[in-house]
PDB file of C-alpha atoms in Angstrom:
ATOM      1  CA  MET S   1     -10.097 -16.378 -59.254  1.00  0.00           C
ATOM      2  CA  ARG S   2      -7.473 -14.553 -57.169  1.00  0.00           C
ATOM      3  CA  ILE S   3      -5.769 -16.738 -54.870  1.00  0.00           C
ATOM      4  CA  PRO S   4      -4.920 -15.054 -51.305  1.00  0.00           C
ATOM      5  CA  PHE S   5      -1.004 -14.836 -50.561  1.00  0.00           C
ATOM      6  CA  PHE S   6      -0.086 -16.039 -46.995  1.00  0.00           C
ATOM      7  CA  LYS S   7       3.171 -14.846 -45.653  1.00  0.00           C
ATOM      8  CA  LYS S   8       4.787 -17.594 -43.675  1.00  0.00           C
ATOM      9  CA  LYS S   9       5.052 -16.892 -39.993  1.00  0.00           C
ATOM     10  CA  ILE S  10       8.497 -17.123 -38.344  1.00  0.00           C
ATOM     11  CA  LYS S  11       7.988 -19.305 -35.359  1.00  0.00           C
ATOM     12  CA  LYS S  12      10.127 -18.373 -32.003  1.00  0.00           C
ATOM     13  CA  GLN S  13      11.713 -20.490 -29.582  1.00  0.00           C
ATOM     14  CA  ARG S  14      13.290 -19.034 -26.462  1.00  0.00           C
ATOM     15  CA  TYR S  15      16.721 -19.510 -24.885  1.00  0.00           C
ATOM     16  CA  THR S  16      17.841 -18.518 -21.655  1.00  0.00           C
ATOM     17  CA  VAL S  17      21.810 -17.087 -21.345  1.00  0.00           C
ATOM     18  CA  ALA S  18      22.592 -16.591 -17.470  1.00  0.00           C
ATOM     19  CA  PHE S  19      25.503 -15.721 -15.427  1.00  0.00           C
ATOM     20  CA  TYR S  20      25.801 -16.762 -11.442  1.00  0.00           C
ATOM     21  CA  ASN S  21      28.518 -16.006  -9.095  1.00  0.00           C
ATOM     22  CA  LEU S  22      28.522 -19.410  -6.909  1.00  0.00           C
ATOM     23  CA  GLU S  23      30.507 -17.801  -3.818  1.00  0.00           C
ATOM     24  CA  ASN S  24      33.173 -19.746  -2.885  1.00  0.00           C
ATOM     25  CA  LEU S  25      32.174 -23.386  -4.675  1.00  0.00           C
ATOM     26  CA  PHE S  26      34.673 -25.309  -2.708  1.00  0.00           C
ATOM     27  CA  ASP S  27      35.157 -29.160  -2.254  1.00  0.00           C
ATOM     28  CA  PRO S  28      36.238 -30.331   1.659  1.00  0.00           C
ATOM     29  CA  GLU S  29      39.489 -31.357   0.319  1.00  0.00           C
ATOM     30  CA  ARG S  30      42.868 -29.642   0.994  1.00  0.00           C
ATOM     31  CA  ASN S  31      44.967 -28.626  -1.840  1.00  0.00           C
ATOM     32  CA  SER S  32      48.353 -27.035  -1.055  1.00  0.00           C
ATOM     33  CA  LYS S  33      48.547 -25.264  -4.354  1.00  0.00           C
ATOM     34  CA  ILE S  34      46.103 -22.905  -3.443  1.00  0.00           C
ATOM     35  CA  LEU S  35      44.859 -21.129  -0.221  1.00  0.00           C
ATOM     36  CA  ASP S  36      41.674 -23.255   0.495  1.00  0.00           C
ATOM     37  CA  SER S  37      42.285 -24.659   3.859  1.00  0.00           C
ATOM     38  CA  ASP S  38      39.279 -22.264   5.443  1.00  0.00           C
ATOM     39  CA  TYR S  39      37.214 -24.518   3.321  1.00  0.00           C
ATOM     40  CA  THR S  40      38.018 -27.938   4.788  1.00  0.00           C
ATOM     41  CA  PRO S  41      36.630 -29.876   7.931  1.00  0.00           C
ATOM     42  CA  ASN S  42      39.415 -28.583  10.053  1.00  0.00           C
ATOM     43  CA  GLY S  43      39.517 -25.016   8.607  1.00  0.00           C
ATOM     44  CA  ILE S  44      37.994 -22.032  10.104  1.00  0.00           C
ATOM     45  CA  LYS S  45      34.728 -22.272   8.579  1.00  0.00           C
ATOM     46  CA  LYS S  46      34.483 -26.299   8.943  1.00  0.00           C
ATOM     47  CA  TRP S  47      33.663 -26.967   5.489  1.00  0.00           C
ATOM     48  CA  THR S  48      32.338 -30.359   5.655  1.00  0.00           C
ATOM     49  CA  VAL S  49      31.076 -33.008   2.976  1.00  0.00           C
ATOM     50  CA  GLU S  50      27.695 -32.368   4.394  1.00  0.00           C
ATOM     51  CA  ARG S  51      27.724 -28.504   3.813  1.00  0.00           C
ATOM     52  CA  TYR S  52      29.201 -29.004   0.245  1.00  0.00           C
ATOM     53  CA  ARG S  53      26.423 -31.260  -0.662  1.00  0.00           C
ATOM     54  CA  ARG S  54      24.213 -28.965   0.620  1.00  0.00           C
ATOM     55  CA  LYS S  55      25.367 -26.235  -1.233  1.00  0.00           C
ATOM     56  CA  LEU S  56      25.461 -28.180  -4.571  1.00  0.00           C
ATOM     57  CA  SER S  57      21.631 -29.067  -3.973  1.00  0.00           C
ATOM     58  CA  LYS S  58      20.680 -25.447  -3.689  1.00  0.00           C
ATOM     59  CA  LEU S  59      22.819 -24.287  -6.412  1.00  0.00           C
ATOM     60  CA  ALA S  60      21.573 -27.098  -8.774  1.00  0.00           C
ATOM     61  CA  THR S  61      18.137 -26.056  -7.659  1.00  0.00           C
ATOM     62  CA  THR S  62      18.557 -22.447  -8.439  1.00  0.00           C
ATOM     63  CA  ILE S  63      20.335 -22.929 -11.917  1.00  0.00           C
ATOM     64  CA  VAL S  64      17.731 -24.861 -13.412  1.00  0.00           C
ATOM     65  CA  LYS S  65      14.959 -22.254 -12.580  1.00  0.00           C
ATOM     66  CA  ILE S  66      16.545 -18.874 -13.779  1.00  0.00           C
ATOM     67  CA  GLY S  67      14.494 -16.932 -15.972  1.00  0.00           C
ATOM     68  CA  GLU S  68      11.589 -19.191 -15.115  1.00  0.00           C
ATOM     69  CA  ASP S  69       9.085 -16.424 -15.033  1.00  0.00           C
ATOM     70  CA  ASP S  70      10.264 -15.253 -18.972  1.00  0.00           C
ATOM     71  CA  HIS S  71      11.073 -19.007 -20.164  1.00  0.00           C
ATOM     72  CA  PRO S  72      10.217 -22.537 -18.733  1.00  0.00           C
ATOM     73  CA  TYR S  73      13.171 -24.449 -19.618  1.00  0.00           C
ATOM     74  CA  PRO S  74      16.376 -24.501 -17.723  1.00  0.00           C
ATOM     75  CA  PRO S  75      19.330 -22.107 -19.355  1.00  0.00           C
ATOM     76  CA  VAL S  76      21.241 -23.019 -22.323  1.00  0.00           C
ATOM     77  CA  LEU S  77      24.599 -21.196 -21.175  1.00  0.00           C
ATOM     78  CA  ILE S  78      25.274 -20.542 -17.624  1.00  0.00           C
ATOM     79  CA  GLY S  79      28.813 -18.658 -16.886  1.00  0.00           C
ATOM     80  CA  VAL S  80      29.796 -19.123 -13.216  1.00  0.00           C
ATOM     81  CA  ALA S  81      32.617 -18.127 -10.874  1.00  0.00           C
ATOM     82  CA  GLU S  82      34.132 -18.749  -7.957  1.00  0.00           C
ATOM     83  CA  ALA S  83      34.356 -22.715  -8.939  1.00  0.00           C
ATOM     84  CA  GLU S  84      37.753 -24.321  -7.603  1.00  0.00           C
ATOM     85  CA  ASN S  85      38.003 -27.019 -10.075  1.00  0.00           C
ATOM     86  CA  ASN S  86      36.874 -29.506 -12.249  1.00  0.00           C
ATOM     87  CA  SER S  87      35.510 -31.744  -9.501  1.00  0.00           C
ATOM     88  CA  VAL S  88      32.764 -29.135  -8.268  1.00  0.00           C
ATOM     89  CA  LEU S  89      31.556 -28.163 -11.379  1.00  0.00           C
ATOM     90  CA  GLU S  90      31.084 -32.153 -12.040  1.00  0.00           C
ATOM     91  CA  ALA S  91      29.655 -32.451  -8.894  1.00  0.00           C
ATOM     92  CA  LEU S  92      27.136 -29.598  -9.187  1.00  0.00           C
ATOM     93  CA  LEU S  93      26.037 -31.120 -12.872  1.00  0.00           C
ATOM     94  CA  ASP S  94      25.570 -34.431 -10.782  1.00  0.00           C
ATOM     95  CA  THR S  95      23.147 -32.936  -8.336  1.00  0.00           C
ATOM     96  CA  GLU S  96      19.548 -33.082  -8.616  1.00  0.00           C
ATOM     97  CA  PRO S  97      17.817 -31.755 -10.780  1.00  0.00           C
ATOM     98  CA  MET S  98      20.763 -30.696 -13.141  1.00  0.00           C
ATOM     99  CA  GLU S  99      21.747 -34.334 -13.390  1.00  0.00           C
ATOM    100  CA  ASP S 100      18.075 -34.815 -15.306  1.00  0.00           C
ATOM    101  CA  PHE S 101      19.751 -32.531 -18.013  1.00  0.00           C
ATOM    102  CA  ASP S 102      22.473 -32.724 -20.700  1.00  0.00           C
ATOM    103  CA  TYR S 103      24.841 -30.572 -19.151  1.00  0.00           C
ATOM    104  CA  GLY S 104      28.342 -30.172 -20.069  1.00  0.00           C
ATOM    105  CA  PHE S 105      31.013 -27.628 -18.803  1.00  0.00           C
ATOM    106  CA  ILE S 106      34.505 -25.857 -19.778  1.00  0.00           C
ATOM    107  CA  HIS S 107      36.726 -24.822 -17.229  1.00  0.00           C
ATOM    108  CA  PHE S 108      40.418 -24.133 -16.809  1.00  0.00           C
ATOM    109  CA  ASP S 109      42.510 -23.870 -13.534  1.00  0.00           C
ATOM    110  CA  SER S 110      43.336 -20.200 -13.489  1.00  0.00           C
ATOM    111  CA  PRO S 111      46.666 -18.519 -11.691  1.00  0.00           C
ATOM    112  CA  ASP S 112      44.116 -17.185  -9.165  1.00  0.00           C
ATOM    113  CA  GLU S 113      45.812 -17.625  -5.525  1.00  0.00           C
ATOM    114  CA  ARG S 114      42.634 -18.767  -3.579  1.00  0.00           C
ATOM    115  CA  GLY S 115      41.999 -21.276  -6.388  1.00  0.00           C
ATOM    116  CA  ILE S 116      38.587 -19.719  -7.727  1.00  0.00           C
ATOM    117  CA  ASP S 117      37.934 -19.858 -11.398  1.00  0.00           C
ATOM    118  CA  THR S 118      35.370 -19.209 -14.307  1.00  0.00           C
ATOM    119  CA  GLY S 119      33.456 -21.867 -16.033  1.00  0.00           C
ATOM    120  CA  LEU S 120      30.867 -22.466 -18.776  1.00  0.00           C
ATOM    121  CA  ILE S 121      28.372 -24.859 -18.153  1.00  0.00           C
ATOM    122  CA  TYR S 122      26.025 -25.621 -21.423  1.00  0.00           C
ATOM    123  CA  ARG S 123      23.344 -27.823 -22.758  1.00  0.00           C
ATOM    124  CA  LYS S 124      24.881 -30.503 -25.025  1.00  0.00           C
ATOM    125  CA  LYS S 125      21.627 -30.502 -26.770  1.00  0.00           C
ATOM    126  CA  PHE S 126      21.550 -26.961 -27.995  1.00  0.00           C
ATOM    127  CA  PHE S 127      25.520 -25.915 -27.911  1.00  0.00           C
ATOM    128  CA  LYS S 128      28.349 -27.205 -29.596  1.00  0.00           C
ATOM    129  CA  VAL S 129      31.730 -26.135 -28.225  1.00  0.00           C
ATOM    130  CA  LEU S 130      34.217 -25.880 -31.213  1.00  0.00           C
ATOM    131  CA  HIS S 131      37.145 -23.909 -29.270  1.00  0.00           C
ATOM    132  CA  SER S 132      38.236 -22.853 -25.678  1.00  0.00           C
ATOM    133  CA  GLU S 133      41.042 -21.259 -24.247  1.00  0.00           C
ATOM    134  CA  PRO S 134      41.822 -18.855 -20.938  1.00  0.00           C
ATOM    135  CA  LEU S 135      43.049 -15.610 -21.760  1.00  0.00           C
ATOM    136  CA  THR S 136      45.405 -14.479 -19.159  1.00  0.00           C
ATOM    137  CA  LEU S 137      45.092 -11.088 -17.620  1.00  0.00           C
ATOM    138  CA  MET S 138      48.416  -9.608 -17.191  1.00  0.00           C
ATOM    139  CA  VAL S 139      47.952  -6.571 -14.009  1.00  0.00           C
ATOM    140  CA  ASN S 140      50.615  -5.701 -11.810  1.00  0.00           C
ATOM    141  CA  ASN S 141      49.634  -4.467  -7.857  1.00  0.00           C
ATOM    142  CA  ALA S 142      50.921  -0.735  -7.188  1.00  0.00           C
ATOM    143  CA  GLY S 143      54.506  -2.501  -6.422  1.00  0.00           C
ATOM    144  CA  GLY S 144      54.764  -4.032  -9.346  1.00  0.00           C
ATOM    145  CA  ILE S 145      54.140  -7.663  -8.455  1.00  0.00           C
ATOM    146  CA  ARG S 146      51.930  -9.508 -10.460  1.00  0.00           C
ATOM    147  CA  ASP S 147      48.213  -9.742  -9.352  1.00  0.00           C
ATOM    148  CA  THR S 148      47.604 -13.801  -9.988  1.00  0.00           C
ATOM    149  CA  THR S 149      43.915 -13.099 -10.884  1.00  0.00           C
ATOM    150  CA  ARG S 150      41.499 -15.241 -12.654  1.00  0.00           C
ATOM    151  CA  ASP S 151      41.673 -15.894 -16.410  1.00  0.00           C
ATOM    152  CA  ILE S 152      38.850 -14.665 -18.911  1.00  0.00           C
ATOM    153  CA  LEU S 153      37.192 -17.871 -20.164  1.00  0.00           C
ATOM    154  CA  TYR S 154      36.795 -17.522 -23.931  1.00  0.00           C
ATOM    155  CA  VAL S 155      34.614 -19.935 -25.819  1.00  0.00           C
ATOM    156  CA  LYS S 156      33.586 -20.350 -29.381  1.00  0.00           C
ATOM    157  CA  GLY S 157      30.845 -22.685 -30.372  1.00  0.00           C
ATOM    158  CA  GLU S 158      27.369 -23.070 -32.053  1.00  0.00           C
ATOM    159  CA  LEU S 159      24.087 -22.119 -30.299  1.00  0.00           C
ATOM    160  CA  ASN S 160      21.358 -23.853 -32.544  1.00  0.00           C
ATOM    161  CA  LYS S 161      23.821 -24.191 -35.100  1.00  0.00           C
ATOM    162  CA  GLU S 162      24.871 -20.469 -34.964  1.00  0.00           C
ATOM    163  CA  LEU S 163      28.374 -19.015 -34.258  1.00  0.00           C
ATOM    164  CA  VAL S 164      28.751 -17.482 -31.093  1.00  0.00           C
ATOM    165  CA  HIS S 165      31.677 -16.004 -29.140  1.00  0.00           C
ATOM    166  CA  VAL S 166      31.012 -16.434 -25.252  1.00  0.00           C
ATOM    167  CA  PHE S 167      33.402 -14.803 -22.535  1.00  0.00           C
ATOM    168  CA  VAL S 168      33.075 -15.290 -18.840  1.00  0.00           C
ATOM    169  CA  ASN S 169      34.644 -12.964 -16.548  1.00  0.00           C
ATOM    170  CA  HIS S 170      35.566 -12.459 -12.625  1.00  0.00           C
ATOM    171  CA  TRP S 171      37.483  -9.435 -12.525  1.00  0.00           C
ATOM    172  CA  PRO S 172      40.099  -8.012  -9.831  1.00  0.00           C
ATOM    173  CA  SER S 173      38.323  -7.131  -6.998  1.00  0.00           C
ATOM    174  CA  ARG S 174      37.826  -4.054  -5.054  1.00  0.00           C
ATOM    175  CA  ARG S 175      39.407  -5.391  -1.710  1.00  0.00           C
ATOM    176  CA  ASP S 176      42.241  -2.721  -1.880  1.00  0.00           C
ATOM    177  CA  GLY S 177      39.796   0.024  -2.748  1.00  0.00           C
ATOM    178  CA  ASP S 178      37.629   0.650  -5.960  1.00  0.00           C
ATOM    179  CA  VAL S 179      39.960   3.665  -7.137  1.00  0.00           C
ATOM    180  CA  GLU S 180      43.003   2.281  -6.295  1.00  0.00           C
ATOM    181  CA  THR S 181      42.006  -0.905  -8.356  1.00  0.00           C
ATOM    182  CA  GLU S 182      40.249   0.807 -11.121  1.00  0.00           C
ATOM    183  CA  TYR S 183      42.970   0.186 -13.770  1.00  0.00           C
ATOM    184  CA  LYS S 184      43.059  -3.313 -13.051  1.00  0.00           C
ATOM    185  CA  ARG S 185      39.583  -3.774 -14.408  1.00  0.00           C
ATOM    186  CA  VAL S 186      40.199  -1.233 -17.245  1.00  0.00           C
ATOM    187  CA  ILE S 187      42.990  -3.569 -18.346  1.00  0.00           C
ATOM    188  CA  ALA S 188      40.787  -6.430 -18.236  1.00  0.00           C
ATOM    189  CA  ALA S 189      38.375  -4.671 -20.485  1.00  0.00           C
ATOM    190  CA  GLU S 190      41.128  -3.716 -23.001  1.00  0.00           C
ATOM    191  CA  GLU S 191      42.081  -7.407 -22.945  1.00  0.00           C
ATOM    192  CA  ILE S 192      38.209  -8.132 -24.340  1.00  0.00           C
ATOM    193  CA  ILE S 193      38.349  -5.332 -26.802  1.00  0.00           C
ATOM    194  CA  GLN S 194      41.479  -6.798 -28.430  1.00  0.00           C
ATOM    195  CA  LYS S 195      40.070 -10.276 -28.745  1.00  0.00           C
ATOM    196  CA  ILE S 196      36.739  -9.226 -30.095  1.00  0.00           C
ATOM    197  CA  LYS S 197      38.665  -6.807 -32.896  1.00  0.00           C
ATOM    198  CA  SER S 198      40.718 -10.150 -33.787  1.00  0.00           C
ATOM    199  CA  ILE S 199      37.224 -11.902 -34.216  1.00  0.00           C
ATOM    200  CA  LYS S 200      35.999  -8.885 -36.356  1.00  0.00           C
ATOM    201  CA  LEU S 201      39.019  -9.212 -38.687  1.00  0.00           C
ATOM    202  CA  GLN S 202      37.356 -12.952 -39.252  1.00  0.00           C
ATOM    203  CA  GLU S 203      34.057 -12.807 -39.372  1.00  0.00           C
ATOM    204  CA  LEU S 204      31.401 -10.177 -40.453  1.00  0.00           C
ATOM    205  CA  ASP S 205      29.154  -9.063 -37.654  1.00  0.00           C
ATOM    206  CA  PRO S 206      29.775 -11.659 -35.194  1.00  0.00           C
ATOM    207  CA  ASN S 207      27.932 -12.986 -32.362  1.00  0.00           C
ATOM    208  CA  ILE S 208      29.125 -11.987 -29.252  1.00  0.00           C
ATOM    209  CA  ILE S 209      27.932 -12.591 -25.359  1.00  0.00           C
ATOM    210  CA  VAL S 210      30.535 -11.409 -22.644  1.00  0.00           C
ATOM    211  CA  MET S 211      29.132 -11.850 -18.994  1.00  0.00           C
ATOM    212  CA  GLY S 212      30.300 -12.093 -15.586  1.00  0.00           C
ATOM    213  CA  ASP S 213      31.201 -10.560 -12.278  1.00  0.00           C
ATOM    214  CA  PHE S 214      33.025  -7.337 -13.153  1.00  0.00           C
ATOM    215  CA  ASN S 215      33.223  -6.275  -9.645  1.00  0.00           C
ATOM    216  CA  ASP S 216      32.184  -2.990 -11.428  1.00  0.00           C
ATOM    217  CA  ASP S 217      28.581  -1.260 -11.774  1.00  0.00           C
ATOM    218  CA  PRO S 218      27.477  -0.457 -15.453  1.00  0.00           C
ATOM    219  CA  SER S 219      28.369   3.205 -15.257  1.00  0.00           C
ATOM    220  CA  SER S 220      31.900   2.348 -14.096  1.00  0.00           C
ATOM    221  CA  LYS S 221      34.771   3.439 -16.316  1.00  0.00           C
ATOM    222  CA  SER S 222      36.035  -0.218 -17.154  1.00  0.00           C
ATOM    223  CA  MET S 223      32.236  -1.241 -18.309  1.00  0.00           C
ATOM    224  CA  GLN S 224      31.834   2.045 -20.400  1.00  0.00           C
ATOM    225  CA  THR S 225      34.762   0.995 -21.651  1.00  0.00           C
ATOM    226  CA  LEU S 226      34.163  -2.403 -22.701  1.00  0.00           C
ATOM    227  CA  LYS S 227      30.710  -1.317 -24.018  1.00  0.00           C
ATOM    228  CA  GLU S 228      32.132   1.526 -26.426  1.00  0.00           C
ATOM    229  CA  GLY S 229      35.155  -0.026 -27.205  1.00  0.00           C
ATOM    230  CA  ALA S 230      33.530  -3.469 -28.014  1.00  0.00           C
ATOM    231  CA  GLY S 231      30.282  -2.006 -29.635  1.00  0.00           C
ATOM    232  CA  LEU S 232      28.091  -3.899 -27.142  1.00  0.00           C
ATOM    233  CA  PHE S 233      24.831  -3.434 -25.548  1.00  0.00           C
ATOM    234  CA  ASN S 234      24.625  -3.840 -21.568  1.00  0.00           C
ATOM    235  CA  ALA S 235      21.342  -5.666 -21.117  1.00  0.00           C
ATOM    236  CA  MET S 236      22.051  -4.846 -17.210  1.00  0.00           C
ATOM    237  CA  GLU S 237      22.367  -1.147 -17.281  1.00  0.00           C
ATOM    238  CA  THR S 238      18.755  -0.458 -16.546  1.00  0.00           C
ATOM    239  CA  LEU S 239      18.168  -3.085 -13.831  1.00  0.00           C
ATOM    240  CA  HIS S 240      20.850  -1.274 -11.115  1.00  0.00           C
ATOM    241  CA  ILE S 241      18.801   0.644  -8.971  1.00  0.00           C
ATOM    242  CA  PRO S 242      21.548   1.680  -5.843  1.00  0.00           C
ATOM    243  CA  ASP S 243      19.030   2.021  -3.131  1.00  0.00           C
ATOM    244  CA  SER S 244      16.906  -1.114  -3.848  1.00  0.00           C
ATOM    245  CA  ARG S 245      17.755  -3.412  -6.429  1.00  0.00           C
ATOM    246  CA  GLY S 246      20.918  -5.050  -7.624  1.00  0.00           C
ATOM    247  CA  ALA S 247      22.276  -8.415  -7.922  1.00  0.00           C
ATOM    248  CA  SER S 248      24.876  -8.103  -4.802  1.00  0.00           C
ATOM    249  CA  VAL S 249      24.822  -5.735  -1.553  1.00  0.00           C
ATOM    250  CA  TYR S 250      28.223  -4.285  -0.256  1.00  0.00           C
ATOM    251  CA  GLY S 251      27.973  -1.641   2.680  1.00  0.00           C
ATOM    252  CA  GLY S 252      24.308  -1.230   2.440  1.00  0.00           C
ATOM    253  CA  LYS S 253      24.291  -0.594  -1.337  1.00  0.00           C
ATOM    254  CA  TRP S 254      23.010  -2.474  -4.147  1.00  0.00           C
ATOM    255  CA  ASN S 255      25.863  -3.498  -6.993  1.00  0.00           C
ATOM    256  CA  MET S 256      24.984  -4.590 -10.540  1.00  0.00           C
ATOM    257  CA  PHE S 257      28.547  -6.183 -11.008  1.00  0.00           C
ATOM    258  CA  ASP S 258      26.978  -9.290 -12.525  1.00  0.00           C
ATOM    259  CA  GLN S 259      26.341  -8.569 -15.800  1.00  0.00           C
ATOM    260  CA  VAL S 260      25.719  -9.897 -19.390  1.00  0.00           C
ATOM    261  CA  LEU S 261      26.664  -7.567 -22.468  1.00  0.00           C
ATOM    262  CA  ILE S 262      25.856  -8.712 -26.035  1.00  0.00           C
ATOM    263  CA  SER S 263      26.812  -7.704 -29.897  1.00  0.00           C
ATOM    264  CA  ASN S 264      24.209  -5.381 -31.810  1.00  0.00           C
ATOM    265  CA  SER S 265      24.067  -8.529 -34.087  1.00  0.00           C
ATOM    266  CA  PHE S 266      21.401  -9.886 -31.708  1.00  0.00           C
ATOM    267  CA  PHE S 267      19.019  -7.269 -32.820  1.00  0.00           C
ATOM    268  CA  ASN S 268      18.595  -8.440 -36.656  1.00  0.00           C
ATOM    269  CA  TYR S 269      15.519 -10.208 -36.349  1.00  0.00           C
ATOM    270  CA  GLU S 270      16.393 -12.551 -39.254  1.00  0.00           C
ATOM    271  CA  LYS S 271      15.370 -16.236 -40.022  1.00  0.00           C
ATOM    272  CA  ASN S 272      17.768 -18.963 -38.220  1.00  0.00           C
ATOM    273  CA  THR S 273      19.438 -16.462 -35.618  1.00  0.00           C
ATOM    274  CA  HIS S 274      19.004 -15.510 -31.812  1.00  0.00           C
ATOM    275  CA  SER S 275      17.598 -11.960 -31.410  1.00  0.00           C
ATOM    276  CA  TYR S 276      17.617 -10.353 -27.701  1.00  0.00           C
ATOM    277  CA  ASP S 277      14.251 -10.332 -26.059  1.00  0.00           C
ATOM    278  CA  THR S 278      15.001  -9.425 -22.399  1.00  0.00           C
ATOM    279  CA  ALA S 279      16.992  -9.285 -19.104  1.00  0.00           C
ATOM    280  CA  ALA S 280      16.811  -9.645 -15.584  1.00  0.00           C
ATOM    281  CA  ILE S 281      18.013 -10.474 -12.316  1.00  0.00           C
ATOM    282  CA  TYR S 282      16.987 -13.595 -10.941  1.00  0.00           C
ATOM    283  CA  ASP S 283      15.902 -12.853  -7.067  1.00  0.00           C
ATOM    284  CA  HIS S 284      13.548 -15.065  -6.364  1.00  0.00           C
ATOM    285  CA  LYS S 285      12.329 -15.196  -2.831  1.00  0.00           C
ATOM    286  CA  SER S 286      13.945 -18.559  -1.823  1.00  0.00           C
ATOM    287  CA  LEU S 287      17.366 -16.870  -2.443  1.00  0.00           C
ATOM    288  CA  LYS S 288      16.804 -13.774  -0.418  1.00  0.00           C
ATOM    289  CA  GLU S 289      17.318 -13.517   3.272  1.00  0.00           C
ATOM    290  CA  LYS S 290      13.837 -13.663   4.967  1.00  0.00           C
ATOM    291  CA  LYS S 291      14.060 -11.527   8.610  1.00  0.00           C
ATOM    292  CA  GLY S 292      16.238  -9.303  10.177  1.00  0.00           C
ATOM    293  CA  LYS S 293      18.658  -6.863   8.994  1.00  0.00           C
ATOM    294  CA  TYR S 294      19.448  -8.147   5.924  1.00  0.00           C
ATOM    295  CA  LYS S 295      16.130  -9.158   5.205  1.00  0.00           C
ATOM    296  CA  GLY S 296      15.655  -9.125   1.257  1.00  0.00           C
ATOM    297  CA  THR S 297      19.416  -9.424   0.412  1.00  0.00           C
ATOM    298  CA  PRO S 298      20.972 -12.591  -1.267  1.00  0.00           C
ATOM    299  CA  TYR S 299      20.813 -15.499   1.479  1.00  0.00           C
ATOM    300  CA  ARG S 300      24.388 -16.222   1.765  1.00  0.00           C
ATOM    301  CA  THR S 301      26.561 -19.732   2.367  1.00  0.00           C
ATOM    302  CA  PHE S 302      28.746 -17.618   4.918  1.00  0.00           C
ATOM    303  CA  VAL S 303      28.777 -14.220   6.669  1.00  0.00           C
ATOM    304  CA  SER S 304      32.099 -13.990   7.433  1.00  0.00           C
ATOM    305  CA  HIS S 305      32.782 -17.028   9.399  1.00  0.00           C
ATOM    306  CA  ARG S 306      29.198 -17.526  10.339  1.00  0.00           C
ATOM    307  CA  TYR S 307      27.786 -20.059   8.605  1.00  0.00           C
ATOM    308  CA  MET S 308      24.515 -19.533   7.245  1.00  0.00           C
ATOM    309  CA  GLY S 309      23.435 -22.502   4.839  1.00  0.00           C
ATOM    310  CA  GLY S 310      22.053 -20.318   2.037  1.00  0.00           C
ATOM    311  CA  TYR S 311      23.022 -20.215  -1.784  1.00  0.00           C
ATOM    312  CA  SER S 312      25.313 -17.104  -2.565  1.00  0.00           C
ATOM    313  CA  ASP S 313      26.134 -13.693  -2.061  1.00  0.00           C
ATOM    314  CA  HIS S 314      25.166 -12.701  -5.674  1.00  0.00           C
ATOM    315  CA  PHE S 315      21.329 -13.095  -7.466  1.00  0.00           C
ATOM    316  CA  PRO S 316      21.745 -14.818 -10.827  1.00  0.00           C
ATOM    317  CA  VAL S 317      21.537 -13.007 -13.836  1.00  0.00           C
ATOM    318  CA  TYR S 318      19.810 -13.735 -17.024  1.00  0.00           C
ATOM    319  CA  THR S 319      19.059 -12.751 -20.619  1.00  0.00           C
ATOM    320  CA  VAL S 320      16.483 -14.525 -23.131  1.00  0.00           C
ATOM    321  CA  PHE S 321      17.110 -14.920 -26.680  1.00  0.00           C
ATOM    322  CA  THR S 322      14.620 -16.000 -29.350  1.00  0.00           C
ATOM    323  CA  PHE S 323      15.462 -18.315 -32.246  1.00  0.00           C
ATOM    324  CA  ASN S 324      13.800 -17.374 -34.946  1.00  0.00           C
ATOM    325  CA  SER S 325      12.957 -20.377 -37.319  1.00  0.00           C
TER     326      SER S 325
END
């Protein structure tokens, strides 16, 4: 009698990796070392403890729901931008419903004059930090004076025991003009490319995740430089529709400055590895303006100095991976 052969089916579990610009998450205390006086109770924005706690609650509620349409569990990794210090991230993790999960975080103070930094929030159950460091971005303004911009956060760790390298970014702004400041963001791209090249000297086909608010769209020179120079796949490239969809809005135009790029190693669908599944913008109706001129755009905490009581001027973006066990 012939015994039938049954091939063992690979079990797939899903994990969400997200990025969220928190829009000026400052505590209300004055720090004389940075330009945060606007975000104090007596400052122009009247940033009180009550308003601060309300923002923490809104952000925490949002973060645990990112990607809920594709995966019912909270993200395992969340890169964030515009966090003032350790204390605001600690407060965020201690806020319901984030306090119900085993989240930890990585953060370093950067030379940014406003004191808004990047950070990485992670679920300790699934991610183990092996090494972390800030990558200093050395760029000068037109007059040769250093632009004290945000560092790039680099974290090496194990996601479900698979080694991954994560870069969290908030690249130099377009405040002085997108063309005039383009060179700064190209320098940021080249900094990451060099770091990835050094990683590749140590590892064969490493797993790379580069995410952040890049202050450039996927088609911009800096992002194309990063994608091609580091051999990455931009999961956000097809999501951007300038007339109708993106992660943020400026001057009536939708931007896709918030992006997640991954290495081609995530397309190897092998046992005990993570594989790319999907990518999306988390633009739930609760995060949008509900009426008026800006209906459908991100529901912000402030518009100029006017308090709106919203979440952020950016929608979160995310990528879902499957773990093949």
